[in-house]
Tab-separated table of C-alpha atoms in Angstrom:
chain	number	residue	atom	x	y	z
A	5	MET	CA	3.435	148.948	190.192
A	6	ILE	CA	0.003	147.701	189.174
A	7	PRO	CA	0.596	145.872	185.838
A	8	LEU	CA	-0.625	147.540	182.665
A	9	ASP	CA	-1.873	144.216	181.338
A	10	ASP	CA	-1.571	140.433	181.652
A	11	VAL	CA	1.599	139.020	180.063
A	12	ASP	CA	0.056	135.562	179.709
A	13	LYS	CA	-2.820	137.087	177.722
A	14	CYS	CA	-0.714	139.394	175.558
A	15	TYR	CA	2.318	137.283	174.657
A	16	PRO	CA	0.511	134.626	172.546
A	17	LEU	CA	-0.927	137.438	170.374
A	18	ILE	CA	2.109	139.618	169.915
A	19	ASN	CA	3.584	138.039	166.749
A	20	GLU	CA	0.307	138.393	164.852
A	21	ARG	CA	-0.030	141.974	166.093
A	22	ALA	CA	3.486	142.778	164.944
A	23	GLN	CA	2.598	141.567	161.445
A	24	ARG	CA	-0.475	143.779	161.429
A	25	PHE	CA	0.685	147.002	163.036
A	26	LEU	CA	4.344	147.438	162.107
A	27	SER	CA	5.821	148.821	158.914
A	28	GLU	CA	8.032	146.562	156.800
A	29	GLN	CA	11.187	148.076	158.296
A	30	GLU	CA	9.834	147.886	161.829
A	31	LEU	CA	8.783	144.282	161.322
A	32	LYS	CA	12.318	143.344	160.274
A	33	GLN	CA	13.579	144.883	163.501
A	34	TYR	CA	10.967	142.961	165.491
A	35	LEU	CA	11.695	139.631	163.773
A	36	SER	CA	15.387	140.006	164.567
A	37	LEU	CA	14.571	139.545	168.257
A	38	PRO	CA	14.611	136.024	169.737
A	39	GLN	CA	11.194	135.083	171.097
A	40	ASN	CA	12.484	134.848	174.644
A	41	GLU	CA	13.684	138.469	174.309
A	42	VAL	CA	10.273	139.526	172.985
A	43	GLU	CA	8.616	137.927	176.000
A	44	HIS	CA	11.169	139.511	178.346
A	45	GLN	CA	10.634	142.998	176.891
A	46	LEU	CA	6.868	142.588	177.041
A	47	LYS	CA	7.034	141.558	180.692
A	48	LEU	CA	9.195	144.582	181.521
A	49	LEU	CA	6.790	146.865	179.676
A	50	LEU	CA	3.694	145.580	181.436
A	51	GLU	CA	5.024	145.112	184.948
A	52	SER	CA	7.429	148.014	185.574
A	53	PRO	CA	7.849	151.692	184.629
A	54	ILE	CA	9.059	152.005	181.045
A	55	ALA	CA	12.823	152.395	180.893
A	56	GLN	CA	13.409	151.747	177.175
A	57	PHE	CA	11.657	152.609	173.925
A	58	THR	CA	11.483	149.290	172.070
A	59	ILE	CA	9.729	147.856	169.042
A	60	VAL	CA	7.820	145.562	171.409
A	61	ASN	CA	6.400	148.652	173.100
A	62	GLU	CA	5.203	149.892	169.714
A	63	VAL	CA	3.452	146.618	168.935
A	64	TYR	CA	1.700	146.536	172.285
A	65	PHE	CA	0.420	150.111	172.346
A	66	ARG	CA	-0.653	150.206	168.701
A	67	ALA	CA	-2.557	146.958	169.184
A	68	ARG	CA	-4.122	148.275	172.381
A	69	TRP	CA	-5.497	151.340	170.631
A	70	ALA	CA	-6.775	149.115	167.828
A	71	GLU	CA	-8.684	147.191	170.507
A	72	VAL	CA	-10.178	150.473	171.713
A	73	PHE	CA	-11.372	151.277	168.186
A	74	GLU	CA	-12.840	147.796	167.796
A	75	ALA	CA	-14.572	147.819	171.185
A	76	LEU	CA	-16.180	151.179	170.445
A	77	GLN	CA	-17.415	149.891	167.046
A	78	LEU	CA	-16.285	153.013	165.245
A	79	GLY	CA	-17.232	153.416	161.601
A	80	ASP	CA	-14.826	153.220	158.687
A	81	GLU	CA	-14.605	156.998	158.296
A	82	LEU	CA	-13.230	158.138	161.632
A	83	THR	CA	-12.478	161.661	162.781
A	84	LEU	CA	-10.153	161.509	165.763
A	85	LEU	CA	-8.737	164.351	167.840
A	86	GLU	CA	-5.623	163.676	169.915
A	87	VAL	CA	-4.869	166.142	172.703
A	88	ALA	CA	-1.231	166.972	173.504
A	89	SER	CA	0.203	164.274	171.251
A	90	GLY	CA	3.736	165.611	171.489
A	91	ASP	CA	5.658	163.608	168.902
A	92	ALA	CA	4.217	160.231	169.925
A	93	ASP	CA	2.801	158.697	166.748
A	94	MET	CA	1.221	155.451	167.932
A	95	VAL	CA	-2.363	156.679	167.449
A	96	PRO	CA	-1.963	157.844	163.821
A	97	GLN	CA	0.125	154.736	163.089
A	98	VAL	CA	-2.673	152.423	164.195
A	99	MET	CA	-5.353	154.591	162.543
A	100	ALA	CA	-3.514	154.259	159.230
A	101	ARG	CA	-3.884	150.485	159.510
A	102	THR	CA	-7.403	150.196	160.930
A	103	HIS	CA	-9.102	153.311	159.480
A	104	PRO	CA	-7.152	154.427	156.377
A	105	ASP	CA	-8.284	157.678	154.743
A	106	SER	CA	-9.793	158.830	158.031
A	107	THR	CA	-9.012	162.174	159.646
A	108	TYR	CA	-6.430	162.580	162.392
A	109	ILE	CA	-6.353	165.930	164.184
A	110	THR	CA	-4.005	166.914	166.962
A	111	ALA	CA	-3.872	170.000	169.155
A	112	ASN	CA	-0.196	170.342	169.907
A	113	MET	CA	1.458	173.600	170.967
A	114	ASN	CA	5.130	172.626	171.280
A	115	LYS	CA	6.862	173.571	168.036
A	116	SER	CA	9.710	171.044	168.023
A	117	LEU	CA	7.422	168.149	168.973
A	118	THR	CA	5.007	169.073	166.181
A	119	THR	CA	7.856	169.018	163.654
A	120	SER	CA	8.958	165.600	164.883
A	121	LEU	CA	5.396	164.223	164.719
A	122	LEU	CA	5.014	165.351	161.098
A	123	GLN	CA	8.255	163.603	160.180
A	124	LYS	CA	7.171	160.350	161.846
A	125	THR	CA	3.761	160.323	160.142
A	126	ARG	CA	4.861	161.400	156.658
A	127	GLY	CA	3.294	159.170	154.023
A	128	LEU	CA	0.575	157.638	156.212
A	129	PRO	CA	-2.788	157.207	154.410
A	130	LEU	CA	-4.541	159.708	156.681
A	131	HIS	CA	-5.911	163.220	156.435
A	132	MET	CA	-3.626	165.001	158.917
A	133	LYS	CA	-4.549	168.297	160.574
A	134	ILE	CA	-2.123	169.813	163.069
A	135	ILE	CA	-3.595	172.601	165.215
A	136	GLU	CA	-0.746	174.526	166.797
A	137	ASP	CA	-2.866	176.067	169.507
A	138	ASP	CA	-4.071	175.416	173.026
A	139	ALA	CA	-6.880	172.849	173.064
A	140	ALA	CA	-8.870	175.401	175.069
A	141	TYR	CA	-9.211	177.476	171.856
A	142	LEU	CA	-10.314	174.747	169.477
A	143	GLU	CA	-13.537	176.572	168.670
A	144	GLN	CA	-11.428	178.687	166.314
A	145	HIS	CA	-10.417	175.583	164.356
A	146	LEU	CA	-13.170	172.927	164.546
A	147	PRO	CA	-16.952	172.875	164.146
A	148	SER	CA	-19.039	171.548	167.015
A	149	GLY	CA	-19.965	167.868	166.953
A	150	SER	CA	-17.392	167.070	164.270
A	151	VAL	CA	-15.222	164.536	166.141
A	152	ASP	CA	-15.989	160.856	166.814
A	153	LEU	CA	-13.236	160.130	169.323
A	154	ILE	CA	-10.939	162.285	171.463
A	155	VAL	CA	-7.845	160.606	172.888
A	156	PHE	CA	-5.416	161.494	175.635
A	157	GLN	CA	-2.594	159.050	174.834
A	158	HIS	CA	-0.385	159.418	177.915
A	159	ALA	CA	-1.415	163.077	177.932
A	160	VAL	CA	-3.270	163.660	181.200
A	161	ASN	CA	-0.022	164.230	183.075
A	162	ASP	CA	1.217	166.531	180.288
A	163	ILE	CA	-1.972	168.614	180.467
A	164	ILE	CA	-1.687	168.965	184.238
A	165	GLN	CA	1.974	169.919	183.912
A	166	ALA	CA	1.180	172.494	181.216
A	167	ILE	CA	-1.550	174.018	183.410
A	168	LEU	CA	0.901	174.444	186.276
A	169	CYS	CA	3.615	175.799	183.971
A	170	GLY	CA	1.204	178.354	182.558
A	171	GLN	CA	0.382	179.544	186.052
A	172	ALA	CA	4.091	179.711	186.921
A	173	GLY	CA	5.075	181.520	183.715
A	174	ILE	CA	7.149	178.636	182.328
A	175	ASP	CA	7.184	178.433	178.509
A	176	THR	CA	6.187	174.987	177.203
A	177	ILE	CA	5.584	176.088	173.596
A	178	HIS	CA	8.922	177.239	172.226
A	179	THR	CA	11.185	175.150	174.465
A	180	ASP	CA	12.405	171.569	174.350
A	181	TRP	CA	9.886	169.524	176.350
A	182	MET	CA	12.508	167.261	177.897
A	183	GLU	CA	14.657	170.222	178.910
A	184	THR	CA	11.623	171.757	180.617
A	185	LEU	CA	10.583	168.503	182.314
A	186	PRO	CA	12.794	168.974	185.430
A	187	ALA	CA	11.097	172.328	186.082
A	188	MET	CA	7.681	170.673	185.626
A	189	ILE	CA	8.602	167.938	188.070
A	190	LYS	CA	9.762	170.513	190.602
A	191	LEU	CA	6.376	172.239	190.331
A	192	LEU	CA	4.607	168.913	190.901
A	193	GLN	CA	6.781	168.191	193.928
A	194	GLN	CA	5.809	171.556	195.389
A	195	GLU	CA	2.113	171.022	194.668
A	196	VAL	CA	2.108	167.567	196.264
A	197	ALA	CA	4.087	168.759	199.296
A	198	SER	CA	1.726	171.675	199.872
A	199	GLY	CA	-1.440	169.744	199.021
A	200	THR	CA	-2.478	172.334	196.417
A	201	LEU	CA	-2.488	170.333	193.168
A	202	GLU	CA	-6.258	170.008	193.149
A	203	VAL	CA	-6.702	173.702	193.977
A	204	HIS	CA	-4.546	174.807	191.045
A	205	ALA	CA	-5.163	172.160	188.382
A	206	MET	CA	-8.576	170.540	188.806
A	207	GLN	CA	-10.846	173.334	187.564
A	208	PRO	CA	-8.717	174.193	184.495
A	209	PHE	CA	-8.698	170.479	183.614
A	210	ILE	CA	-12.487	170.214	183.976
A	211	THR	CA	-12.901	173.360	181.876
A	212	LEU	CA	-10.795	171.759	179.139
A	213	ILE	CA	-13.014	168.658	179.137
A	214	HIS	CA	-16.147	170.821	178.857
A	215	THR	CA	-14.550	172.597	175.875
A	216	LEU	CA	-13.657	169.306	174.192
A	217	LEU	CA	-17.203	168.011	174.609
A	218	ILE	CA	-18.369	170.789	172.282
A	219	PHE	CA	-16.505	169.184	169.373
A	220	LEU	CA	-17.456	165.596	170.201
A	221	ARG	CA	-20.533	164.145	168.541
A	222	THR	CA	-23.345	162.795	170.706
A	223	ASP	CA	-22.357	159.309	171.967
A	224	GLY	CA	-18.742	160.045	171.021
A	225	ILE	CA	-15.971	158.984	173.376
A	226	ILE	CA	-13.098	160.601	175.234
A	227	ALA	CA	-10.452	157.919	175.890
A	228	MET	CA	-7.547	158.487	178.275
A	229	ASN	CA	-4.679	156.198	179.152
A	230	HIS	CA	-1.521	156.439	181.218
A	231	TYR	CA	1.652	154.532	182.076
A	232	MET	CA	4.846	155.408	183.898
A	233	PHE	CA	8.341	156.228	182.668
A	234	GLN	CA	11.339	155.376	184.799
A	235	LEU	CA	13.141	158.561	183.731
A	236	ASP	CA	10.408	160.747	185.229
A	237	LEU	CA	10.638	158.806	188.473
A	238	ASP	CA	14.437	159.066	188.477
A	239	TRP	CA	14.101	162.832	188.103
A	240	GLY	CA	11.811	163.011	191.124
A	241	TYR	CA	8.264	162.770	189.766
A	242	PRO	CA	6.065	162.082	192.836
A	243	VAL	CA	5.564	158.321	192.651
A	244	ASP	CA	2.042	158.120	194.049
A	245	LEU	CA	0.851	160.915	191.765
A	246	PHE	CA	2.461	159.387	188.661
A	247	GLU	CA	0.984	155.948	189.284
A	248	ASN	CA	-2.458	157.265	190.160
A	249	ILE	CA	-2.993	159.979	187.536
A	250	ILE	CA	-6.012	158.142	186.099
A	251	PRO	CA	-7.769	157.490	189.453
A	252	LEU	CA	-7.133	161.149	190.352
A	253	THR	CA	-8.595	162.300	187.043
A	254	ARG	CA	-11.608	160.026	187.524
A	255	ARG	CA	-12.270	161.664	190.884
A	256	TRP	CA	-11.985	165.134	189.345
A	257	LEU	CA	-14.397	164.242	186.542
A	258	ASN	CA	-16.895	162.326	188.662
A	259	GLY	CA	-20.353	163.657	187.845
A	260	ILE	CA	-19.151	166.051	185.132
A	261	GLU	CA	-22.114	167.372	183.190
A	262	GLY	CA	-22.553	166.195	179.620
A	263	CYS	CA	-20.872	162.797	179.769
A	264	GLU	CA	-20.577	159.656	181.830
A	265	GLU	CA	-17.936	156.997	182.316
A	266	ILE	CA	-18.322	153.715	180.495
A	267	PHE	CA	-16.283	150.572	181.006
A	268	ILE	CA	-14.689	148.299	178.427
A	269	PRO	CA	-13.821	144.751	179.550
A	270	GLY	CA	-10.094	144.115	179.570
A	271	PHE	CA	-9.099	147.736	180.136
A	272	ASP	CA	-7.875	148.279	183.692
A	273	ARG	CA	-9.470	151.302	185.392
A	274	GLN	CA	-6.069	152.056	186.942
A	275	TRP	CA	-4.745	153.002	183.499
A	276	TRP	CA	-7.791	153.867	181.358
A	277	ILE	CA	-10.832	156.159	181.427
A	278	PHE	CA	-13.612	156.181	178.804
A	279	LEU	CA	-16.164	159.011	178.887
A	280	GLN	CA	-19.208	159.010	176.588
A	281	LYS	CA	-20.994	162.210	175.607
A	282	ARG	CA	-24.684	162.223	176.359
């Protein structure tokens, strides 16, 4: 696997980042780890598919998104839209620490994941807006040009999977996402084997991006990242597809009207895409 990041660069910073981006309870959990275990967990996170959800993972990813915010020189009052957040809360957690009193919006259709996300983010100093609808229909919920930053935090694969499930008549809204995942993986296996993934998923994905650009202000950014989970691979997720979701997406979006790719030093193009609206 191509590493997510450089351990030698990240490890010397991780204690300070833990102090900044973890809650008091989380920090106690982090400080209970011996430093050699912290370094070991960080190395596993960066150099292999993720097999465990650890407090070290939380520190790394929250800090990484904070670096995105800093690199983009976003103002104090930030309006951020996260697409297909599921119940992953790392983006609102870091926003609460870097841009308190800003607005976090997520378009999230799965009912149980939305409930879990609200529980995880209860009490954060953010204006939270949960849109329980397909991101393709955001015009019913948001004014044009009202968002500064749109993020796909490990969501590109989820969007592609949801597109295929919709075409196959598989419910991803009222079901448990993890229980549905084996069926999603089977669809992906079939698409890869038949060479039809691009035929079935590329245009709906591009259409979604065009829709999202309506709500993004001029010069606003769409930021996408990805990493791999060992569980997905164990269940048969096509390895080459899973590792190369971002390069595939870049190829699909090459030359898309209305935005262009920009590059931020220190963010590997294997795992990140940044698109700026023009």
